[in-house]
Amino acid sequence: MSNGYTGKAHAGNAHTGNGYSGITRRSLLGGATAVVAVAVTGGTATAAAPSAPSASAAPSAPQGQVPALWREFTRTPFTHPQIPYVGRSGRGGGAKRFPRRPVVVDVRDYGAVADDGTTDCAPAINRAIAAAGRAGGGTVLIPPGTFRIDDLIRVGHSNVVLRGAGSDRTKLYATKNLTELIGVYGSRYGGDKSSWSWAGGLIWFCPTDRFTTLTTAIKAKAWPFEGWTGNKRDEWQTLTTVEPARQGSWTVTVADASALKPGGLVLLRLADDAGHTLLEHMAGGGPGPEAYYWDDKTKLTSYVPYEWPVRIAHVHGRKVTLERPLPLDVRPEWDPRLTTHVQELTGSGVEGLTLEAVETPQSPHLLDKGYNGVVFQCAYDCWADDIVVRHVDNGFGLVAASACTLRRTTVAGRGSHHPYFCREGSHDNLIEDFTIEQRTVPAPAGTQLHGINVEGLSSSNVWSRGDMQMGTFDSHRGMPFANVRTDITVNNNGRHGGDASAGPLFGARFTHWNIRVTNARAGLMKIDGLAPYSATVGVNEVTEFDQTDVPDFTGDLHARVELYGTTDVVRPRNLYEAQRELER
C-alpha cells in the first residue's frame, strides 16, 4: 500500500512471536557505529559502512560523547527501560518523502478568487476538495495569493492533498472562529471550559462521517468523546482476541485471523483491571505506581481502554505481524483484542500555505473561541508540510491521530494557548523542523501558554529539530508515556496544564535528548526527578524557578541522566534520526 506498510525495508526477513528479526543485533551495532561517526565527523555513513571515518579524520569537527544509554539502547532497542523505540514514528513508518498525488482540480475552477478581500472562498475550496474525494483522491491546487475564508476547510476523504504554492505565497485568511461556525463546545468533564481550547481546526482533517457525528453532537450540546471508537466509545466490534505478548514484539498470536488482512488498520484494545495494573505498567511498574491512588483520577480512567491503531504487515496462520512493535505488554488480565474502529482518514495532507486568522486578542485560559489552525482527527498516515499558522488560539492538533507527520511547520503571530497539541490517545506521530515564534504582542492577563503538548495516554510521539522561542514541554497530565523530544532549542517560559483528575504528568520511557534551554529554566526539561523510567541526556545546566514540579510517584523513579550541563555534545545528536538509521 502506498500509505501504509510496504514491507520494502524488511523484505525477506523472518518474524518471530517475540520480536522482529529483520533488525539484528549486528545491524543495530553497525548502525550505531555509523550514526555516531556521522554525528562526530559530519560525514556520511550507513549501517553497512563499518569503516566510517573516525573523529580523528576530521579534527576541525566538534568532539561528541556517546552516552552509555545509547550503547545500551542498541542492544535492546524495543525493550529498553528508559528510552522508547520511535524509529517508525511518522507517516509511512517514518518515510522521508510524501506521496505526490496527481493534480485533479484548481480551486479557481470552483469560484475561488485571490486578493479581492471580499469573496468567501471557503465554499469553492470545499467543493474542490469534495470533487477530489469523489474522484478517489488527488491534489487540489491553491495558487499564489490571499484567499478569504468565512468557513472552515474540511478534508474528509482519503488520499486528498491540499497544496498551495508555498507558505510564503499562498494564504488563507480566516475571518471566523469555530464557536461562530459550529457553536459553543463545552467540556464533557463539566465546568464552563471551551473544548475549542484543545479541539478542532479551521483546516480540519477528519473522516466525513466522523466529522458529521462530532459536529452534530456539539450542536446538540451532547459533548462527545473524540476518538477512534465514536462519540460514546462504543462504535467497535471485536475482530479477534490476542494471546499474551511482550512489549517490543512485532508479531502477535490471535485466536482467529480470518478477518485480518495485510495493509488493514486495526485497533489494539487493552482494558484496565480493578487493580489498575495496566496504568501501573504504563508508568513503569514497581512500588511507586503500585502505591499511587488511581481511583479518583476520573479523567485519566476515562481514557482507558487504551486504543492503539496499527496496520497489519503480514498474516501467517494465527501469527500477525504489525507495522510497529508493541508499545506495551499484552496480558490476559487486560482483555486484549483487535477491534474495528470508525473509518480512518489516510493518505491525505496539506502543503505550502499560510493560514492566518483575523487578529483578535488571545482569550482567557480555557475559553478559546476556536481560531485554531490545522488539526488531524481519526487520521492515520497523513501529513502537513511547509505550513504557517498565524494569530491562532491553538496551532497544530493531533486528536486521536496516529502515524502522521508534521514537517516544516510554524506557529506565529499574537500568541497561542497550545501551539501544538497531541491528545486523546494519539500515537506514533512525528513533528519535525518546527518553530514557535516569539509572540508579536504581549500576552493579555489571564491567558496561558503551554508549548508542545502531549496528554491523554498518547505514546511514541516525537518532537525533533525544533526552535521554540517561547513555550515549554507541556506534559499535560493524562499520563502520556514513551515520548521523545530531541534536538530542540527552547526559551522555556511556558507552563504545563492538566486537571488533577487527569493523573500523572509522565508515564514511563520519556526521553529528552540534546535540549538547549536558552533561559536555563529547569521546569519540564530535566525530568529525572519527575518522570519514572525516563532519560535526560545532553541538557545544559538548568535551575528551578517560576514553576517547581512535584513528582507524582514516590520512591526510586529509575530515571537516568547523562551529559547533564552540556550543549550539543551528545552523540548521536538526534535520537529519532539515529533510531531511523538503525533500520537501514
XYZ file of N, CA and C in Angstrom, residues 263-406:
432
model
N -2.146 -4.793 5.344
C -2.495 -3.429 4.970
C -3.675 -2.867 5.720
N -4.442 -3.729 6.378
C -5.598 -3.243 7.114
C -5.208 -2.558 8.407
N -5.998 -1.565 8.792
C -5.778 -0.855 10.046
C -6.711 -1.422 11.105
N -6.157 -1.763 12.257
C -6.941 -2.288 13.372
C -6.595 -1.495 14.624
N -7.433 -1.638 15.636
C -7.120 -1.106 16.960
C -6.731 -2.250 17.871
N -5.590 -2.117 18.533
C -5.296 -2.976 19.672
C -5.935 -2.320 20.884
N -6.812 -3.062 21.542
C -7.584 -2.505 22.651
C -7.208 -3.227 23.940
N -6.762 -2.458 24.944
C -6.396 -3.003 26.245
C -7.231 -2.314 27.307
N -7.997 -3.095 28.070
C -8.782 -2.570 29.175
C -7.989 -2.721 30.475
N -8.277 -1.865 31.441
C -7.613 -1.970 32.738
C -8.379 -2.948 33.623
N -7.726 -3.416 34.682
C -8.412 -4.270 35.651
C -8.667 -3.480 36.936
N -9.314 -4.125 37.896
C -9.708 -3.435 39.123
C -8.511 -2.908 39.898
N -7.363 -3.562 39.774
C -6.164 -3.119 40.467
C -5.353 -2.090 39.713
N -5.842 -1.672 38.538
C -5.181 -0.671 37.682
C -3.769 -1.104 37.293
N -3.607 -2.379 37.030
C -2.271 -2.853 36.662
C -1.852 -2.384 35.273
N -2.805 -2.074 34.380
C -2.435 -1.511 33.085
C -1.840 -0.120 33.268
N -2.481 0.722 34.054
C -1.932 2.052 34.311
C -0.583 1.959 35.010
N -0.442 1.032 35.934
C 0.855 0.846 36.590
C 1.925 0.450 35.582
N 1.565 -0.411 34.632
C 2.518 -0.834 33.597
C 2.926 0.351 32.733
N 1.983 1.208 32.369
C 2.297 2.395 31.581
C 3.242 3.328 32.334
N 3.189 3.274 33.670
C 4.069 4.107 34.499
C 5.384 3.413 34.829
N 5.618 2.226 34.299
C 6.869 1.519 34.512
C 6.812 0.443 35.567
N 5.727 0.383 36.348
C 5.597 -0.651 37.369
C 6.459 -0.376 38.589
N 6.328 -1.250 39.576
C 7.135 -1.127 40.777
C 6.400 -0.428 41.906
N 7.086 -0.196 43.019
C 6.441 0.318 44.231
C 5.758 1.676 44.047
N 6.387 2.596 43.301
C 5.797 3.926 43.139
C 4.424 3.885 42.483
N 4.298 3.345 41.278
C 2.969 3.230 40.663
C 2.004 2.362 41.464
N 2.515 1.333 42.126
C 1.620 0.488 42.926
C 1.044 1.239 44.117
N 1.797 2.197 44.647
C 1.318 2.972 45.785
C 0.451 4.163 45.372
N 0.457 4.492 44.101
C -0.292 5.660 43.622
C -1.792 5.388 43.714
N -2.573 6.415 44.079
C -4.025 6.243 44.185
C -4.674 6.645 42.863
N -5.176 5.652 42.136
C -5.705 5.855 40.803
C -7.210 6.125 40.788
N -7.934 5.656 41.783
C -9.387 5.592 41.681
C -10.061 6.950 41.559
N -9.468 8.009 42.100
C -10.103 9.323 41.997
C -9.642 10.096 40.762
N -8.818 9.487 39.914
C -8.333 10.149 38.702
C -9.311 9.852 37.562
N -10.502 10.419 37.687
C -11.602 10.046 36.799
C -11.371 10.461 35.353
N -10.686 11.575 35.140
C -10.390 11.979 33.759
C -9.395 11.011 33.137
N -8.377 10.614 33.893
C -7.410 9.646 33.387
C -8.088 8.317 33.058
N -8.895 7.809 33.962
C -9.505 6.496 33.725
C -10.508 6.543 32.578
N -11.008 7.750 32.228
C -11.894 7.848 31.063
C -11.153 7.612 29.758
N -9.809 7.705 29.791
C -9.016 7.444 28.585
C -8.794 5.953 28.347
N -9.146 5.126 29.299
C -8.965 3.682 29.200
C -10.318 3.080 28.838
N -10.389 2.088 27.945
C -9.292 1.286 27.395
C -8.335 2.078 26.498
N -7.088 1.631 26.561
C -6.033 2.123 25.681
C -6.283 1.567 24.290
N -6.283 2.464 23.284
C -6.541 2.063 21.905
C -5.370 2.498 21.032
N -4.738 1.535 20.415
C -3.539 1.783 19.608
C -3.807 1.359 18.171
N -3.920 2.321 17.231
C -4.109 1.955 15.830
C -2.797 1.466 15.222
N -2.885 0.410 14.427
C -1.684 -0.119 13.776
C -2.094 -0.885 12.524
N -1.268 -0.781 11.485
C -1.519 -1.561 10.271
C -0.948 -2.966 10.424
N -1.590 -3.889 9.766
C -1.122 -5.263 9.713
C -0.152 -5.404 8.536
N 1.029 -5.933 8.811
C 2.017 -6.143 7.750
C 1.850 -7.504 7.082
N 1.720 -8.558 7.891
C 1.618 -9.912 7.350
C 0.688 -10.735 8.233
N 0.046 -11.713 7.621
C -0.750 -12.698 8.353
C -0.303 -14.077 7.905
N 0.112 -14.904 8.852
C 0.536 -16.269 8.547
C -0.096 -17.188 9.573
N -1.164 -17.861 9.158
C -1.903 -18.658 10.121
C -2.502 -17.755 11.178
N -2.202 -18.047 12.451
C -2.674 -17.196 13.540
C -1.622 -16.179 13.983
N -0.500 -16.134 13.269
C 0.555 -15.172 13.557
C 0.322 -13.897 12.737
N 0.279 -12.774 13.418
C 0.012 -11.494 12.772
C 1.180 -10.556 13.063
N 1.847 -10.098 12.012
C 2.968 -9.174 12.157
C 2.477 -7.750 11.930
N 2.884 -6.860 12.818
C 2.406 -5.495 12.821
C 3.417 -4.557 12.180
N 2.951 -3.380 11.824
C 3.800 -2.360 11.204
C 4.812 -1.782 12.184
N 4.468 -1.809 13.461
C 5.312 -1.266 14.520
C 5.338 -2.246 15.680
N 6.380 -2.205 16.502
C 6.411 -3.093 17.670
C 5.438 -2.648 18.746
N 4.993 -3.582 19.551
C 4.048 -3.278 20.618
C 4.634 -2.252 21.594
N 3.876 -1.220 21.938
C 4.378 -0.233 22.906
C 4.225 -0.683 24.348
N 3.449 -1.743 24.580
C 3.170 -2.238 25.923
C 3.100 -3.753 25.896
N 3.196 -4.367 27.054
C 2.876 -5.783 27.158
C 1.405 -6.010 26.800
N 1.109 -7.210 26.359
C -0.271 -7.642 26.156
C -0.509 -8.794 27.135
N -1.358 -8.534 28.137
C -1.573 -9.507 29.194
C -3.052 -9.906 29.243
N -3.338 -11.158 29.609
C -4.727 -11.621 29.589
C -5.646 -10.841 30.512
N -5.135 -10.317 31.613
C -5.995 -9.584 32.540
C -6.488 -8.264 31.969
N -5.943 -7.843 30.830
C -6.378 -6.603 30.198
C -7.304 -6.853 29.010
N -7.786 -8.070 28.859
C -8.759 -8.420 27.822
C -8.291 -7.942 26.441
N -7.094 -8.325 26.008
C -6.561 -7.787 24.749
C -7.320 -8.306 23.538
N -7.578 -7.406 22.608
C -8.270 -7.787 21.389
C -7.971 -6.785 20.285
N -8.094 -7.228 19.064
C -8.059 -6.351 17.895
C -9.494 -6.053 17.513
N -9.776 -4.774 17.261
C -11.153 -4.370 17.004
C -11.250 -3.509 15.750
N -12.496 -3.295 15.332
C -12.787 -2.314 14.296
C -12.741 -0.916 14.914
N -13.000 0.082 14.089
C -12.960 1.479 14.519
C -13.739 2.281 13.494
N -13.918 3.562 13.752
C -14.516 4.408 12.726
C -13.587 4.433 11.519
N -14.164 4.613 10.343
C -13.347 4.619 9.128
C -12.285 5.703 9.211
N -11.035 5.322 9.019
C -9.939 6.279 9.149
C -9.817 7.173 7.925
N -9.228 8.344 8.147
C -8.755 9.179 7.054
C -7.286 8.850 6.859
N -6.885 8.520 5.650
C -5.497 8.102 5.430
C -4.985 8.655 4.106
N -3.700 8.930 4.066
C -3.066 9.338 2.819
C -3.368 10.751 2.377
N -3.861 11.604 3.284
C -4.201 12.984 2.932
C -3.220 13.950 3.580
N -3.083 15.134 2.976
C -2.120 16.090 3.509
C -2.429 17.508 3.079
N -1.704 18.444 3.690
C -1.787 19.854 3.328
C -0.360 20.378 3.226
N -0.109 21.171 2.187
C 1.252 21.603 1.889
C 1.260 23.042 1.398
N 2.313 23.768 1.785
C 2.659 25.007 1.115
C 1.658 26.132 1.233
N 1.237 26.465 2.461
C 0.347 27.609 2.611
C 0.427 28.168 4.025
N -0.064 29.387 4.169
C -0.230 30.026 5.467
C -1.714 30.148 5.763
N -2.100 29.781 6.971
C -3.449 30.024 7.468
C -3.351 31.149 8.485
N -3.919 32.281 8.156
C -3.867 33.441 9.056
C -5.277 33.787 9.503
N -5.491 33.794 10.809
C -6.776 34.205 11.359
C -6.798 35.715 11.550
N -7.992 36.287 11.464
C -8.124 37.703 11.779
C -7.554 37.931 13.178
N -6.773 38.985 13.347
C -6.094 39.165 14.627
C -7.051 39.666 15.691
N -7.193 38.881 16.738
C -8.014 39.219 17.900
C -7.174 38.983 19.148
N -7.510 39.572 20.275
C -6.753 39.280 21.499
C -6.900 37.810 21.886
N -5.844 37.249 22.448
C -5.927 35.882 22.952
C -6.956 35.811 24.068
N -7.774 34.739 24.054
C -8.850 34.587 25.028
C -8.306 34.182 26.397
N -9.077 34.419 27.460
C -8.691 33.904 28.783
C -8.537 32.395 28.750
N -7.754 31.889 29.693
C -7.419 30.477 29.721
C -8.673 29.609 29.700
N -8.687 28.638 28.780
C -9.735 27.627 28.625
C -11.046 28.182 28.107
N -11.028 29.407 27.586
C -12.228 29.996 26.998
C -12.004 30.345 25.528
N -11.129 29.601 24.872
C -10.810 29.884 23.473
C -12.057 29.784 22.600
N -12.141 30.678 21.625
C -13.291 30.694 20.713
C -13.095 29.760 19.522
N -11.853 29.366 19.269
C -11.628 28.421 18.182
C -11.056 29.028 16.925
N -10.196 30.035 17.072
C -9.360 30.445 15.942
C -8.190 29.471 15.897
N -8.452 28.256 15.479
C -7.462 27.187 15.540
C -6.901 26.891 14.156
N -5.719 26.290 14.124
C -5.017 26.056 12.869
C -5.400 24.764 12.185
N -4.430 23.851 12.041
C -4.598 22.602 11.296
C -4.708 21.455 12.291
N -5.769 20.656 12.167
C -5.997 19.551 13.093
C -6.248 18.266 12.309
N -5.617 17.182 12.781
C -5.837 15.844 12.248
C -6.572 15.038 13.304
N -7.695 14.427 12.919
C -8.512 13.676 13.871
C -8.964 12.367 13.221
N -8.794 11.265 13.953
C -9.073 9.927 13.397
C -8.381 9.788 12.043
N -7.127 10.250 12.015
C -6.311 10.251 10.804
C -5.092 9.364 11.017
N -4.686 8.675 9.959
C -3.539 7.770 10.012
C -2.773 7.911 8.706
N -1.450 8.053 8.807
C -0.615 8.229 7.616
C -0.984 9.494 6.850
N -1.188 10.597 7.559
C -1.453 11.889 6.941
C -0.311 12.847 7.271
N -0.332 14.034 6.683
C 0.823 14.919 6.885
C 0.480 16.384 6.634
N 1.343 17.249 7.161
C 1.385 18.676 6.850
C 2.836 19.032 6.573
N 3.063 19.867 5.568
C 4.432 20.243 5.189
C 4.440 21.688 4.721
N 5.382 22.479 5.243
C 5.535 23.880 4.878
C 4.237 24.652 5.134
N 3.824 24.645 6.397
C 2.590 25.307 6.797
C 2.897 26.297 7.925
N 2.379 27.504 7.795
C 2.447 28.523 8.845
C 1.028 28.815 9.305
N 0.826 28.877 10.615
C -0.447 29.371 11.155
C -0.145 30.620 11.976
N -1.012 31.622 11.831
C -0.730 32.914 12.450
C -1.985 33.443 13.162
N -1.786 34.036 14.328
C -2.852 34.639 15.135
C -3.900 33.612 15.546
N -3.447 32.420 15.921
C -4.381 31.350 16.254
C -4.450 31.142 17.762
N -5.606 30.609 18.211
C -5.735 30.195 19.602
C -4.907 28.951 19.869
N -4.982 28.008 18.942
C -4.263 26.740 19.037
C -3.762 26.401 17.644
N -2.502 25.943 17.555
C -1.849 25.865 16.254
C -2.113 24.599 15.486
N -1.356 23.537 15.798
C -1.443 22.258 15.097
C -1.902 21.201 16.089
N -2.932 20.433 15.703
C -3.505 19.476 16.618
C -3.514 18.055 16.090
N -3.240 17.121 16.991
C -3.362 15.686 16.736
C -4.343 15.160 17.779
N -5.528 14.774 17.336
C -6.600 14.328 18.225
C -7.008 12.928 17.784
N -6.685 11.921 18.599
C -6.905 10.541 18.173
C -6.357 10.346 16.759
N -5.150 10.868 16.550
C -4.462 10.741 15.264
C -3.171 9.974 15.474
N -2.812 9.155 14.509
C -1.612 8.325 14.657
C -0.862 8.233 13.342
N 0.459 8.015 13.457
C 1.327 7.796 12.301
C 1.249 8.954 11.308
N 1.122 10.176 11.825
C 1.117 11.370 10.987
C 2.441 12.121 11.155
N 2.785 12.913 10.139
C 3.997 13.733 10.187
C 3.635 15.190 9.965
N 4.122 16.047 10.861
C 4.073 17.495 10.665
C 5.507 17.950 10.441
